[in-house]
Short mmCIF file of C-alpha atoms in Angstrom, two decimals:
data_model
loop_
_atom_site.label_atom_id
_atom_site.label_comp_id
_atom_site.label_asym_id
_atom_site.label_seq_id
_atom_site.Cartn_x
_atom_site.Cartn_y
_atom_site.Cartn_z
CA LYS A 1 176.10 42.49 228.16
CA THR A 2 172.74 43.45 226.68
CA MET A 3 172.30 40.14 224.87
CA PHE A 4 174.01 38.05 227.56
CA PRO A 5 173.45 39.69 230.96
CA GLN A 6 175.33 36.83 232.67
CA ALA A 7 178.52 38.43 231.30
CA GLU A 8 178.13 41.33 233.75
CA GLN A 9 179.61 39.23 236.57
CA PHE A 10 182.95 39.16 234.71
CA PHE A 11 183.01 42.95 234.66
CA GLY A 12 182.18 43.43 238.34
CA GLY A 13 178.47 43.81 237.68
CA THR A 14 175.33 41.90 238.65
CA THR A 15 175.35 38.15 239.27
CA TYR A 16 172.19 36.40 238.09
CA GLY A 17 170.83 33.35 239.94
CA GLY A 18 169.31 30.25 238.40
CA ASP A 19 165.75 31.59 238.68
CA TRP A 20 166.54 34.06 235.89
CA GLN A 21 166.83 31.16 233.44
CA SER A 22 163.10 30.52 233.63
CA LYS A 23 162.34 34.21 233.01
CA TRP A 24 164.75 34.48 230.08
CA ASN A 25 163.51 31.25 228.55
CA LYS A 26 159.89 32.41 228.75
CA GLU A 27 160.90 35.64 227.02
CA LYS A 28 162.71 33.54 224.34
CA ARG A 29 165.96 35.39 224.97
CA ILE A 30 169.09 33.81 223.55
CA CYS A 31 170.87 34.15 226.91
CA ALA A 32 168.66 31.32 228.26
CA ASN A 33 170.46 27.99 228.40
CA GLU A 34 167.69 26.40 226.37
CA LYS A 35 167.98 29.01 223.59
CA VAL A 36 171.69 29.75 223.26
CA ASP A 37 172.60 26.58 221.36
CA ILE A 38 169.71 27.14 218.97
CA TYR A 39 171.00 30.65 218.27
CA PHE A 40 174.58 29.59 217.54
CA GLY A 41 173.88 26.14 216.08
CA LEU A 42 170.67 26.96 214.19
CA ARG A 43 169.11 23.73 215.47
CA LEU A 44 167.72 22.11 218.61
CA LYS A 45 169.87 19.94 220.87
CA PRO A 46 169.26 16.18 220.60
CA GLY A 47 166.04 15.53 222.52
CA GLN A 48 165.17 19.20 222.96
CA VAL A 49 161.47 20.00 222.51
CA SER A 50 160.32 22.69 220.12
CA ASP A 51 157.45 25.07 220.84
CA MET A 52 155.58 23.47 217.94
CA GLU A 53 155.90 19.98 219.48
CA ALA A 54 154.66 21.21 222.86
CA THR A 55 151.72 23.03 221.27
CA LYS A 56 150.72 19.96 219.25
CA PHE A 57 151.05 17.68 222.30
CA LEU A 58 148.75 19.83 224.43
CA SER A 59 146.20 20.37 221.67
CA THR A 60 145.84 16.60 221.14
CA LEU A 61 146.05 15.47 224.78
CA ASN A 62 142.66 13.99 225.61
CA SER A 63 143.00 11.65 228.60
CA GLN A 64 144.81 11.05 231.87
CA LYS A 65 146.20 7.79 230.53
CA ALA A 66 147.70 9.55 227.52
CA LEU A 67 149.62 11.96 229.77
CA ASP A 68 150.74 9.20 232.17
CA ASP A 69 151.91 7.05 229.27
CA ALA A 70 153.80 9.99 227.77
CA ILE A 71 155.62 10.73 231.05
CA LEU A 72 156.63 7.09 231.48
CA SER A 73 157.78 6.95 227.86
CA TRP A 74 159.83 10.16 228.19
CA ALA A 75 161.51 8.81 231.33
CA LYS A 76 162.59 5.62 229.55
CA GLU A 77 163.80 7.14 226.28
CA ILE A 78 167.43 8.26 226.48
CA THR A 79 168.62 10.85 223.96
CA PRO A 80 172.10 10.84 222.34
CA ASN A 81 173.41 13.29 224.95
CA GLY A 82 172.59 10.85 227.76
CA ARG A 83 169.55 12.70 229.11
CA SER A 84 166.06 11.26 229.13
CA LYS A 85 163.33 12.97 227.15
CA LEU A 86 161.71 13.82 230.49
CA PHE A 87 164.67 16.14 231.13
CA PHE A 88 163.53 18.28 228.18
CA TRP A 89 159.75 17.85 228.26
CA ILE A 90 158.92 18.85 231.84
CA PRO A 91 160.75 22.23 231.75
CA LYS A 92 159.24 22.92 228.33
CA LEU A 93 155.70 22.28 229.61
CA THR A 94 156.41 24.58 232.56
CA HIS A 95 156.51 27.46 230.06
CA PHE A 96 153.16 26.34 228.63
CA SER A 97 151.14 26.53 231.84
CA GLN A 98 148.79 29.12 230.32
CA SER A 99 148.12 26.77 227.41
CA ILE A 100 147.51 23.91 229.86
CA MET A 101 144.83 26.03 231.53
CA GLU A 102 143.29 27.11 228.21
CA HIS A 103 142.94 23.46 227.15
CA LYS A 104 141.53 22.59 230.61
CA LEU A 105 144.28 20.02 231.22
CA GLU A 106 145.23 21.11 234.74
CA ALA A 107 143.55 18.10 236.39
CA PHE A 108 145.52 15.68 234.20
CA PHE A 109 148.80 17.36 235.11
CA ILE A 110 148.13 17.65 238.85
CA ASN A 111 147.19 13.95 238.91
CA SER A 112 150.37 12.97 237.09
CA ILE A 113 152.60 15.12 239.29
CA PHE A 114 151.11 13.55 242.44
CA LYS A 115 151.76 10.12 240.92
CA TYR A 116 155.26 10.59 239.56
CA LYS A 117 157.00 13.26 241.65
CA ASN A 118 160.23 11.78 243.10
CA SER A 119 159.94 8.73 240.84
CA PHE A 120 162.67 9.73 238.36
CA MET A 121 165.32 11.44 240.48
CA ASP A 122 168.21 9.04 239.91
CA GLY A 123 170.07 8.70 236.66
CA PRO A 124 171.61 11.11 234.16
CA ASP A 125 169.02 13.89 234.41
CA ALA A 126 170.40 15.60 237.52
CA ASP A 127 172.11 18.89 236.68
CA ASN A 128 174.84 19.79 239.17
CA SER A 129 176.16 22.88 237.41
CA ASN A 130 174.19 25.23 239.70
CA LEU A 131 174.63 26.05 243.37
CA PHE A 132 172.02 23.38 244.09
CA THR A 133 171.16 20.22 242.21
CA VAL A 134 168.33 20.43 239.69
CA ASP A 135 166.72 17.02 239.20
CA ASN A 136 163.41 15.72 237.87
CA ASP A 137 161.84 16.03 241.31
CA LEU A 138 162.47 19.78 241.25
CA ARG A 139 161.37 20.04 237.61
CA PHE A 140 158.01 18.48 238.51
CA MET A 141 157.62 21.07 241.27
CA TRP A 142 158.33 23.88 238.81
CA LEU A 143 155.58 22.52 236.57
CA TYR A 144 153.22 22.13 239.54
CA ASN A 145 153.85 25.70 240.75
CA SER A 146 153.43 27.13 237.25
CA ILE A 147 149.97 25.54 237.04
CA ILE A 148 148.57 26.27 240.51
CA LYS A 149 149.61 29.93 240.40
CA ASN A 150 146.94 30.32 237.71
CA ILE A 151 144.21 28.92 239.98
CA THR A 152 142.95 31.54 242.40
CA ASN A 153 139.81 29.76 243.64
CA GLU A 154 140.60 27.68 246.75
CA ASN A 155 137.64 25.35 246.23
CA THR A 156 138.88 24.56 242.72
CA LEU A 157 142.34 23.78 244.09
CA PHE A 158 140.89 21.53 246.78
CA SER A 159 138.85 19.64 244.20
CA LEU A 160 141.95 19.07 242.06
CA PHE A 161 144.01 17.93 245.06
CA LYS A 162 141.25 15.62 246.30
CA ASP A 163 141.11 13.78 242.98
CA ALA A 164 144.92 13.63 242.82
CA VAL A 165 145.21 12.13 246.31
CA ARG A 166 142.53 9.57 245.49
CA ASN A 167 144.15 8.61 242.18
CA SER A 168 147.79 8.37 243.28
CA ASP A 169 149.32 5.19 244.68
CA ASN A 170 152.65 6.93 245.32
CA LEU A 171 152.42 7.38 249.09
CA SER A 172 155.90 8.87 249.26
CA SER A 173 154.97 11.67 246.87
CA LEU A 174 151.60 12.21 248.56
CA ALA A 175 153.29 12.59 251.96
CA GLU A 176 155.41 15.47 250.66
CA PHE A 177 152.33 17.31 249.40
CA MET A 178 150.35 16.61 252.58
CA ILE A 179 153.17 17.97 254.74
CA SER A 180 153.40 21.11 252.59
CA PHE A 181 149.61 21.61 252.91
CA GLY A 182 149.66 21.02 256.66
CA LEU A 183 152.72 23.06 257.58
CA PRO A 184 151.08 26.51 257.59
CA HIS A 185 148.28 25.12 259.80
CA GLY A 186 150.76 23.96 262.45
CA PHE A 187 150.31 20.21 261.96
CA PHE A 188 154.05 19.60 261.48
CA PRO A 189 155.72 21.87 264.05
CA ASP A 190 159.15 20.20 263.76
CA SER A 191 159.47 21.09 260.08
CA LYS A 192 161.22 24.35 259.32
CA ASP A 193 160.01 25.02 255.77
CA GLN A 194 158.08 28.23 255.33
CA VAL A 195 155.05 27.38 253.20
CA LYS A 196 152.12 29.66 252.42
CA VAL A 197 148.55 28.58 253.01
CA ILE A 198 147.24 26.90 249.86
CA ILE A 199 144.09 25.21 251.18
CA THR A 200 142.01 25.76 254.31
CA GLN A 201 142.46 23.67 257.43
CA GLU A 202 139.06 22.06 256.88
CA HIS A 203 140.04 20.97 253.38
CA TYR A 204 143.43 19.76 254.59
CA LEU A 205 141.76 17.47 257.14
CA GLN A 206 139.52 16.04 254.42
CA LEU A 207 142.55 15.26 252.26
CA GLU A 208 144.33 13.78 255.25
CA LYS A 209 141.48 11.31 255.88
CA ILE A 210 141.78 10.01 252.32
CA PHE A 211 145.54 9.74 252.64
CA ILE A 212 145.50 7.97 256.01
CA ARG A 213 143.09 5.37 254.61
CA LYS A 214 145.71 4.66 251.94
CA ILE A 215 148.38 4.35 254.64
CA LYS A 216 146.16 1.93 256.58
CA ASP A 217 146.00 -0.34 253.53
CA ASN A 218 149.71 -0.09 252.69
CA PHE A 219 151.73 0.39 255.89
CA SER A 220 153.64 -2.87 255.27
CA ARG A 221 154.64 -1.75 251.74
CA ILE A 222 156.60 1.36 252.64
CA HIS A 223 159.78 -0.33 251.42
CA THR A 224 158.37 -0.24 247.87
CA TYR A 225 158.30 3.56 247.71
CA TYR A 226 161.18 5.75 246.61
CA ASN A 227 162.64 7.89 249.41
CA PRO A 228 160.06 7.04 252.11
CA SER A 229 161.47 9.34 254.82
CA LYS A 230 158.81 12.04 254.36
CA LEU A 231 156.09 9.36 254.46
CA LEU A 232 157.45 8.01 257.74
CA THR A 233 157.68 11.55 259.10
CA PHE A 234 154.03 12.14 258.26
CA MET A 235 153.07 8.86 259.93
CA GLN A 236 155.03 9.69 263.11
CA ILE A 237 153.01 12.87 263.57
CA ARG A 238 149.61 12.30 261.95
CA ALA A 239 149.20 8.50 261.77
CA LYS A 240 151.06 7.21 264.83
CA GLN A 241 149.08 3.97 265.02
CA TYR A 242 150.16 2.92 261.54
CA TYR A 243 153.73 4.11 262.14
CA GLU A 244 153.98 1.68 265.06
CA GLN A 245 152.38 -1.11 263.05
CA ALA A 246 154.72 -0.45 260.14
CA MET A 247 157.81 -0.51 262.34
CA ASN A 248 156.67 -3.71 264.04
CA HIS A 249 156.30 -5.27 260.60
CA TYR A 250 159.78 -4.24 259.48
CA MET A 251 161.46 -5.40 262.65
CA ALA A 252 159.85 -8.82 262.09
CA HIS A 253 160.72 -9.23 258.40
CA ASP A 254 164.39 -9.31 257.41
CA GLU A 255 164.11 -8.72 253.69
CA ASP A 256 161.52 -5.96 253.97
CA LEU A 257 163.67 -4.17 256.57
CA VAL A 258 166.74 -4.30 254.32
CA ARG A 259 164.75 -3.04 251.33
CA LEU A 260 163.26 -0.20 253.40
CA LEU A 261 166.69 0.97 254.51
CA GLU A 262 168.09 0.71 250.99
CA ASN A 263 165.43 3.21 249.91
CA MET A 264 166.54 5.69 252.57
CA TYR A 265 169.73 6.84 250.87
CA PHE A 266 170.01 10.40 249.61
CA ILE A 267 172.55 12.05 247.33
CA ARG A 268 174.90 14.05 249.51
CA LYS A 269 177.15 15.48 246.82
CA TYR A 270 178.34 15.13 243.24
CA ASP A 271 181.86 15.29 241.90
CA LYS A 272 183.80 14.00 238.89
CA GLU A 273 183.29 10.46 240.12
CA GLY A 274 179.52 10.86 240.14
CA ALA A 275 176.89 10.84 242.88
CA HIS A 276 177.88 10.10 246.49
CA LYS A 277 175.00 8.73 248.55
CA MET A 278 174.48 8.56 252.30
CA ILE A 279 171.87 6.74 254.33
CA SER A 280 169.51 8.69 256.60
CA THR A 281 167.72 6.83 259.40
CA TRP A 282 166.25 9.83 261.23
CA ALA A 283 162.72 8.86 260.21
CA LEU A 284 163.11 5.62 262.22
CA ASN A 285 164.72 7.09 265.30
CA LYS A 286 161.48 7.67 267.21
CA TYR A 287 161.00 3.92 267.11
CA ILE A 288 164.52 2.49 267.15
CA SER A 289 167.98 3.98 267.75
CA ASP A 290 170.79 3.51 265.27
CA GLU A 291 172.63 1.22 267.69
CA LYS A 292 169.61 -1.04 268.10
CA LEU A 293 168.98 -0.93 264.37
CA LYS A 294 172.55 -2.07 263.68
CA LYS A 295 172.13 -4.88 266.20
CA ARG A 296 168.89 -5.92 264.46
CA LEU A 297 170.67 -5.97 261.10
CA GLY A 298 173.54 -7.94 262.59
CA ASN A 299 171.11 -10.64 263.69
CA ILE A 300 170.02 -11.36 260.13
CA LYS A 301 170.92 -14.97 259.41
CA HIS A 302 169.42 -15.88 256.11
CA LYS A 303 169.96 -18.65 253.63
CA LYS A 304 170.36 -15.97 250.99
CA SER A 305 173.92 -14.75 251.56
CA ASN A 306 173.07 -11.71 249.45
CA LEU A 307 170.70 -10.47 252.19
CA VAL A 308 173.38 -10.83 254.86
CA THR A 309 175.88 -8.94 252.69
CA ARG A 310 173.39 -6.13 252.12
CA ALA A 311 172.67 -5.91 255.86
CA GLN A 312 176.38 -5.67 256.65
CA ARG A 313 176.79 -2.88 254.11
CA LEU A 314 173.90 -0.99 255.73
CA ILE A 315 175.58 -1.27 259.14
CA LYS A 316 178.77 0.26 257.72
CA ASP A 317 176.86 3.05 256.00
CA ILE A 318 174.91 3.89 259.17
CA ASP A 319 178.26 4.27 260.96
CA LYS A 320 179.60 6.47 258.13
CA ALA A 321 176.53 8.70 258.32
CA LYS A 322 176.96 9.04 262.09
CA GLU A 323 180.63 9.98 261.66
CA SER A 324 179.68 12.57 259.06
CA ASP A 325 177.14 14.16 261.42
CA VAL A 326 179.78 14.44 264.11
#
């Protein structure tokens, strides 16, 4: 029980939650999931990153492009155990946040997180062995939180965020950060998340101006972003003009509408058969009801039979989602 405190639960003792893994791993204790196989097998798992590799990577990292290229490369490279290298690298770097600060790399990492958060959620990297699913989206947030907790100056944080918002083309990811920054200032009253104040209201409004300009230039491309529900939520509340324009565009373009809806599925549960997805249309409901949306999909008559088939599947899945809510 001293070496493996998790064992206490089998003797009527303490039960340790998933957050203890990060603490144990940082302390290099063998009870950490990342360390236990090394202890018993005297070697790293396939794809697992050593401390030496992480140290060398950070000491030689010299540009934003180098970090972006590395993240994209890690996401594509699948290890023998079926995980991508990203699965191993992002948690490892989370434990090197102090080194990231010492090498003055925080701007590179904040920029990359704003670009790539929620870009690599699907696939074999989701871990469903815990009470809640741990995927690459959550791993990026762990890395983000490990970095910003070391930055105590609000003006420094604002400067980092301003560059990240300017440099990212991932409007879906940006919307999530903007909502989290605006929540404690009361800009998103319908959201229930409890988020502490990270930047001042004045700085939030400056970031929002930059973001809304991006929305203005891209409101007809929302269907190209992964999981655009948060983006549409932001637009409903803080960029209503462009929300209306976006919805008018999608109601007028069959293929774009179908692609938008196909990006609005979320993983509801996992079991032995894999991931079970469900569509969520709540981000459209202030513009169009589900019944009218189904009617609009039913009116798609296109030479491409594939588009009609996809529209019919969406109608069925909207009905399934409604039945599940009931």
